[in-house]
Coordinates of C-alpha atoms and ligand atoms in Angstrom, one line a residue:
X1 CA 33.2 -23.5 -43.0
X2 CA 33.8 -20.0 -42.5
X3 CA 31.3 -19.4 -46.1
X4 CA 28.5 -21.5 -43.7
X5 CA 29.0 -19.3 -41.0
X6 CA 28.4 -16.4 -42.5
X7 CA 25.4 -17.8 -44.4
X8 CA 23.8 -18.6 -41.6
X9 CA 24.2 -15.6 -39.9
X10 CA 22.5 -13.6 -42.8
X11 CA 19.1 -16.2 -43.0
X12 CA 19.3 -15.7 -38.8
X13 CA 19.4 -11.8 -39.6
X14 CA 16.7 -12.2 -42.0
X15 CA 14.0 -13.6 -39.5
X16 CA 12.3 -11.0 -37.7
X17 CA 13.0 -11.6 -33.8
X18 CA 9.0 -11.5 -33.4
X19 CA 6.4 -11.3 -36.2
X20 CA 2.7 -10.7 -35.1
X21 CA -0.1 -13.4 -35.7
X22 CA -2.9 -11.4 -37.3
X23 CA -4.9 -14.5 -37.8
X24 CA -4.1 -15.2 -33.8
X25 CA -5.2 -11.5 -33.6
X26 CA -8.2 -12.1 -35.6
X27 CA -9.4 -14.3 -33.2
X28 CA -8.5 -12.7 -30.3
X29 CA -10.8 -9.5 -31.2
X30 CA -14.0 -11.7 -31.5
X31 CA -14.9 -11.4 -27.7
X32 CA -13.8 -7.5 -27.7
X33 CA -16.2 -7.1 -30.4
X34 CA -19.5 -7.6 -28.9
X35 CA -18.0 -4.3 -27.4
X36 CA -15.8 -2.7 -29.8
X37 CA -17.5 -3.6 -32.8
X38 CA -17.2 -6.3 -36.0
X39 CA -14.5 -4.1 -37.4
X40 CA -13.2 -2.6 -34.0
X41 CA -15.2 0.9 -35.5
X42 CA -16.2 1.1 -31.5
X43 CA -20.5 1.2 -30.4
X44 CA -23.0 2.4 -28.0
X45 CA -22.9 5.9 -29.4
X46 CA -19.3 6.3 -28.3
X47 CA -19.8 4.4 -25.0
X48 CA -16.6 2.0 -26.6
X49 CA -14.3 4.1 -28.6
X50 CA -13.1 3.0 -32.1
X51 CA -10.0 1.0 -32.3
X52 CA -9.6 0.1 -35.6
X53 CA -6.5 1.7 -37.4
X54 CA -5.0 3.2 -34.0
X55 CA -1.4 2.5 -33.5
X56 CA -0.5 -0.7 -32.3
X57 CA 1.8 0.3 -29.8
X58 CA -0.6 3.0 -28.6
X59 CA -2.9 -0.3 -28.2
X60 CA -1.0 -2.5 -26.7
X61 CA 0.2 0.4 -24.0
X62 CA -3.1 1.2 -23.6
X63 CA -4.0 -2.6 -22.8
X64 CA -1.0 -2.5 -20.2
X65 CA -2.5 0.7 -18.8
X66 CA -5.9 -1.3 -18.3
X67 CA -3.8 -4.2 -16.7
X68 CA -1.9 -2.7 -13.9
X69 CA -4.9 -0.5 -13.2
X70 CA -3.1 2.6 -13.9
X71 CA -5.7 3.4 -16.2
X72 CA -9.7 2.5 -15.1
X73 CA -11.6 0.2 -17.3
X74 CA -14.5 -1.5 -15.1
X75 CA -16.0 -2.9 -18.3
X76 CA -12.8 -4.5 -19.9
X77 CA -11.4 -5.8 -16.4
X78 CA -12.7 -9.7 -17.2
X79 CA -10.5 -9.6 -20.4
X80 CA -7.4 -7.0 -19.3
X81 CA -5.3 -9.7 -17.2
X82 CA -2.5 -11.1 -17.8
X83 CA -4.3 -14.5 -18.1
X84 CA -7.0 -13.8 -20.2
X85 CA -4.5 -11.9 -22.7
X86 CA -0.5 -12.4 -22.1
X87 CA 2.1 -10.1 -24.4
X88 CA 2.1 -11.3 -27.1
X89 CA -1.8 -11.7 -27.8
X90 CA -2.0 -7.9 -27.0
X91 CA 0.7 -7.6 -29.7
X92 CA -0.8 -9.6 -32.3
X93 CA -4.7 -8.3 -31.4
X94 CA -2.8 -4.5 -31.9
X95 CA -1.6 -5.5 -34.7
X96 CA -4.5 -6.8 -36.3
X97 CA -6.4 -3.8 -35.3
X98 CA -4.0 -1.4 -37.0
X99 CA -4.6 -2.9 -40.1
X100 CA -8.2 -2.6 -40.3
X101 CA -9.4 0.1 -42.8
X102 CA -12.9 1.6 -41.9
X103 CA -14.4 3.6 -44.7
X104 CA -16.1 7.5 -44.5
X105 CA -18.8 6.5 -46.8
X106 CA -20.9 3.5 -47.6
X107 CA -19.9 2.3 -51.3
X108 CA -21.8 4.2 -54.1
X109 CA -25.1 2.0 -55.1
X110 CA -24.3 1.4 -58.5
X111 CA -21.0 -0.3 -57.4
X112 CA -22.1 -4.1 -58.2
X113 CA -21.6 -5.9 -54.9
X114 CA -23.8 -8.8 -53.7
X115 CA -26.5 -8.0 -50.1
X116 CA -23.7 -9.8 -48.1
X117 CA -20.9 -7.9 -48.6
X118 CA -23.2 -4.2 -49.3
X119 CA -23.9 -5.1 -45.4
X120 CA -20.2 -5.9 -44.4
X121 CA -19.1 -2.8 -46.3
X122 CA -21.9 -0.8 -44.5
X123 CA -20.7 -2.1 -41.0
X124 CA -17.8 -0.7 -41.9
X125 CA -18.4 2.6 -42.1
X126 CA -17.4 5.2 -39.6
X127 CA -18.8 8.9 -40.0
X128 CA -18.5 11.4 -36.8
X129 CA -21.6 13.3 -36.8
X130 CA -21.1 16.9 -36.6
X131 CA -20.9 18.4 -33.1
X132 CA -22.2 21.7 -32.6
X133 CA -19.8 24.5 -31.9
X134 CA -17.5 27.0 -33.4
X135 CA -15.0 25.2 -35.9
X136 CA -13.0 28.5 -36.9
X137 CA -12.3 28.8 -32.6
X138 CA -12.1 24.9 -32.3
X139 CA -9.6 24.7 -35.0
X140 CA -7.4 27.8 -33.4
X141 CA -7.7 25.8 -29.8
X142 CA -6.4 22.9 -31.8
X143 CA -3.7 24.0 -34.0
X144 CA -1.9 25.8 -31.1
X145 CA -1.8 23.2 -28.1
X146 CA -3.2 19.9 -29.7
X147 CA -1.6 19.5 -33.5
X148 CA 2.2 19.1 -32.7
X149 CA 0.9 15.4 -31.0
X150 CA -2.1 14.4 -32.4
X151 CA -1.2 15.4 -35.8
X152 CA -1.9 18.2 -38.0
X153 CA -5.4 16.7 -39.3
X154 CA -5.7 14.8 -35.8
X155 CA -4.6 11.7 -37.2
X156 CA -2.2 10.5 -34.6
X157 CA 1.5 10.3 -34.2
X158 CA 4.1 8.6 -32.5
X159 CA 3.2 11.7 -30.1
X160 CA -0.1 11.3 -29.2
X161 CA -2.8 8.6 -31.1
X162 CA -5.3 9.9 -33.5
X163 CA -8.6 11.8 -32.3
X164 CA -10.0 12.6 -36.0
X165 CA -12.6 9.7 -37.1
X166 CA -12.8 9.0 -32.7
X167 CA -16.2 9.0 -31.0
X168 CA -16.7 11.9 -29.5
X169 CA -18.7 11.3 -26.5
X170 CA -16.1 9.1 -26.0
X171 CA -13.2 11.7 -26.3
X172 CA -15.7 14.1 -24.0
X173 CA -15.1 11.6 -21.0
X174 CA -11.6 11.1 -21.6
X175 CA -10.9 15.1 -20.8
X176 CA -13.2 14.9 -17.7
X177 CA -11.1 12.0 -16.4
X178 CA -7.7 13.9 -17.8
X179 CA -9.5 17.2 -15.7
X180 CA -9.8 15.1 -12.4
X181 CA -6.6 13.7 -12.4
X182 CA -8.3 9.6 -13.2
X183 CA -6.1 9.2 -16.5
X184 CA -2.8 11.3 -17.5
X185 CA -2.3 13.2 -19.8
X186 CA 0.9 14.2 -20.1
X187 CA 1.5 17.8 -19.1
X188 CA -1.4 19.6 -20.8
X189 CA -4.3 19.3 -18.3
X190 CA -3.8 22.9 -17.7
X191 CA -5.1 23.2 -21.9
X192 CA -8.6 21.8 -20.4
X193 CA -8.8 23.8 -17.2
X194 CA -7.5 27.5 -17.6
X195 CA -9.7 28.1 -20.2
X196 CA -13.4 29.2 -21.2
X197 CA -16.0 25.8 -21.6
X198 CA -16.6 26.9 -25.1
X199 CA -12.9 26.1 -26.6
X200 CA -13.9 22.6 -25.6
X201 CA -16.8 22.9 -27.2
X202 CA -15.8 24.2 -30.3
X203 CA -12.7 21.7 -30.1
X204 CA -15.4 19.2 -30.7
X205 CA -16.9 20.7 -33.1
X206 CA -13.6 21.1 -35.1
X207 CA -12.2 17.7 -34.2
X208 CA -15.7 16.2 -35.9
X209 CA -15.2 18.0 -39.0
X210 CA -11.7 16.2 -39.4
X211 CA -13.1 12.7 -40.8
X212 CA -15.1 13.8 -43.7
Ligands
HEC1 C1 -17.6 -5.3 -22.1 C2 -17.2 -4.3 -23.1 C3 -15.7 -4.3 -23.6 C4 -15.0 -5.4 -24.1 C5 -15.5 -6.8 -24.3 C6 -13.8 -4.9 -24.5 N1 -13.7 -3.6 -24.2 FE1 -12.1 -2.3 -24.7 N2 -13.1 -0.7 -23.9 C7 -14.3 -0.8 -23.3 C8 -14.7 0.5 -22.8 C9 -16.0 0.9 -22.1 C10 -13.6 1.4 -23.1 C11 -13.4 2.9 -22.8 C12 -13.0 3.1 -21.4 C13 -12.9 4.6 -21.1 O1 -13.9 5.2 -21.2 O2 -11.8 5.0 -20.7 C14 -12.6 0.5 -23.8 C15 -11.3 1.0 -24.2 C16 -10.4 0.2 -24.9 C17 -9.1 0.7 -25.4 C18 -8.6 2.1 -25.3 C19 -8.8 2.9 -26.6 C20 -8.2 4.3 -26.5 O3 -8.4 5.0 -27.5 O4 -7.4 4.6 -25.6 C21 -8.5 -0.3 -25.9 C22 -7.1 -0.4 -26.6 C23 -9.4 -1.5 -25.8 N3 -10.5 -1.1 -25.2 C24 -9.1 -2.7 -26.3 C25 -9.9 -3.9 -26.2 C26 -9.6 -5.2 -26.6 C27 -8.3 -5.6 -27.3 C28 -10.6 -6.0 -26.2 C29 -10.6 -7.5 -26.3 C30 -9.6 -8.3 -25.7 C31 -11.6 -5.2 -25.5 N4 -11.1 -3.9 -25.5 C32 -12.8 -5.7 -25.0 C33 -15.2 -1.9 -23.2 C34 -14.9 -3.2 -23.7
HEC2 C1 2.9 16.5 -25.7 C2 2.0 15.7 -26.5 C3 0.5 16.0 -26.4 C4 -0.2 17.2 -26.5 C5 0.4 18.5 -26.8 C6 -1.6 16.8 -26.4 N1 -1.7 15.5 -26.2 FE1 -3.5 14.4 -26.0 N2 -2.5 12.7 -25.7 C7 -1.1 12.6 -25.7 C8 -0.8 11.2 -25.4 C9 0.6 10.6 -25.3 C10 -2.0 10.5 -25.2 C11 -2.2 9.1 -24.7 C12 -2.1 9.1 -23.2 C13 -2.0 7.7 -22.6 O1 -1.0 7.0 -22.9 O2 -2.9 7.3 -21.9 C14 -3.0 11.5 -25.4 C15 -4.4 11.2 -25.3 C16 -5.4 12.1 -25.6 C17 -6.8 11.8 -25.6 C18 -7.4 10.4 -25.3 C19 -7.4 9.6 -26.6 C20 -7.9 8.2 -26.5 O3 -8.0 7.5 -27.6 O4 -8.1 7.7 -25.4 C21 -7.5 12.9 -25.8 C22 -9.0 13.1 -25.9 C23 -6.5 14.0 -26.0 N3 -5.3 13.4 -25.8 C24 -6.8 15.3 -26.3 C25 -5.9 16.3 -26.5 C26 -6.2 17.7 -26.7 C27 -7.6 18.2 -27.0 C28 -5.0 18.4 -26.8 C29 -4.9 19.8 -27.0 C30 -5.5 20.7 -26.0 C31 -4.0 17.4 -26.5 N4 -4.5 16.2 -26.3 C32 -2.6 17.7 -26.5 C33 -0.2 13.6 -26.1 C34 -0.5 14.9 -26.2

């Protein structure tokens, strides 16, 4: 009896408490798509930010955020409540979102590959355009108040989420809304304000070089 006790408990310690659906997750994104993108790589020049690869919880906090209003979303309000999207759909649509790999290039033409799938790679693609700027100042700006949360090559951590391979008119609107107090941002808004225009400017034009 005792040996079926303790067997037990080891297959009930084997099962994760909570697994995410990607499939569930899969189908979830199709409506954020027309927004986000077929491979949550974001649109409208930056209008909807990329998504795909972020951190999951970063995600899901961020869809909380949109939820209780603490953060504005005017576009996404139909499909941020509670009813439209409970818990655990935000988990398993996070999840499925992390795993998505975008690629920097489109694959080389002589890699055999039928139309179809050349155009599904394609979509997949995500390549910052340069921003204009100074990337030598940008990078300085970056590297001293920016690095130790968004990461060293601005690919995220459990800090701060990734800004490298990120829209960057969409980036550009999350400092103005940091700068009037919309969003927070933890303790740095004084980084965007006590501080000549240009360092953003050339932050951009650092932060764009980061994805290549
Ligand atoms: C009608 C268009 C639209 C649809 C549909 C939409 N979104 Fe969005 N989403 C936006 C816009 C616009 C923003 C950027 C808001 C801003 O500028 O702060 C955004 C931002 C986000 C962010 C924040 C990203 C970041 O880096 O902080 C997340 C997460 C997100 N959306 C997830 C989703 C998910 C999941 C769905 C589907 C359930 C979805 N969105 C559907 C328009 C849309
Ligand atoms: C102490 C850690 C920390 C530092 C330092 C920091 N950030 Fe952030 N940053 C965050 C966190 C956390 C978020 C997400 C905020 C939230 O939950 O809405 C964020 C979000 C952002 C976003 C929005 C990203 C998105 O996908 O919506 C931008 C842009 C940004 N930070 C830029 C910067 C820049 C530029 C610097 C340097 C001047 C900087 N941050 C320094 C922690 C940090």
């Amino acid at each position: 009896m005792r040996a079926l006790a303790l067997a037990l408990a080891v297959v009930l310690i084997a099962i994760p408490a909570y697994g995410e659906d990607l499939e569930n997750g899969e189908e979830i994104y199709e409506v954020c798509a027309a927004c986000h993108g077929p491979y949550g790589q974001g649109g409208g020049g930056g209008v909807y930010p990329r998504l795909a690869g972020m951190d999951a919880e970063y995600l899901a906090d961020q869809m909380e955020a949109f939820k209780s209003r603490e953060r504005e979303n005017i576009p996404m309000l139909p499909y941020a409540t509670e009813r439209e999207l409970p818990e655990e759909d935000v988990e398993d649509v996070a999840a499925y979102l992390m795993q998505i790999k975008l690629a920097k290039h489109l694959p080389p033409i002589d890699v055999p590959m039928d139309a179809l799938e050349r155009l599904n790679q394609a979509k997949k693609v995500l390549n910052i355009p340069l921003a204009p700027g100074d990337q030598a100042n940008g990078k300085k700006f970056y590297d001293t108040s920016c690095a130790r949360c968004h990461g060293t090559q601005g690919e995220g951590t459990a800090r701060g989420p990734l800004l490298a391979g990120q829209h960057i008119k969409y980036l550009k609107k999350q400092i103005e809304r940091f700068v009037d107090g919309q969003r927070k941002h933890m303790k740095t808004k004084r980084d965007f304000v006590d501080r000549p225009a240009t360092d953003i400017t050339d932050l951009w034009a650092y932060l764009s070089t980061l994805d290549d």
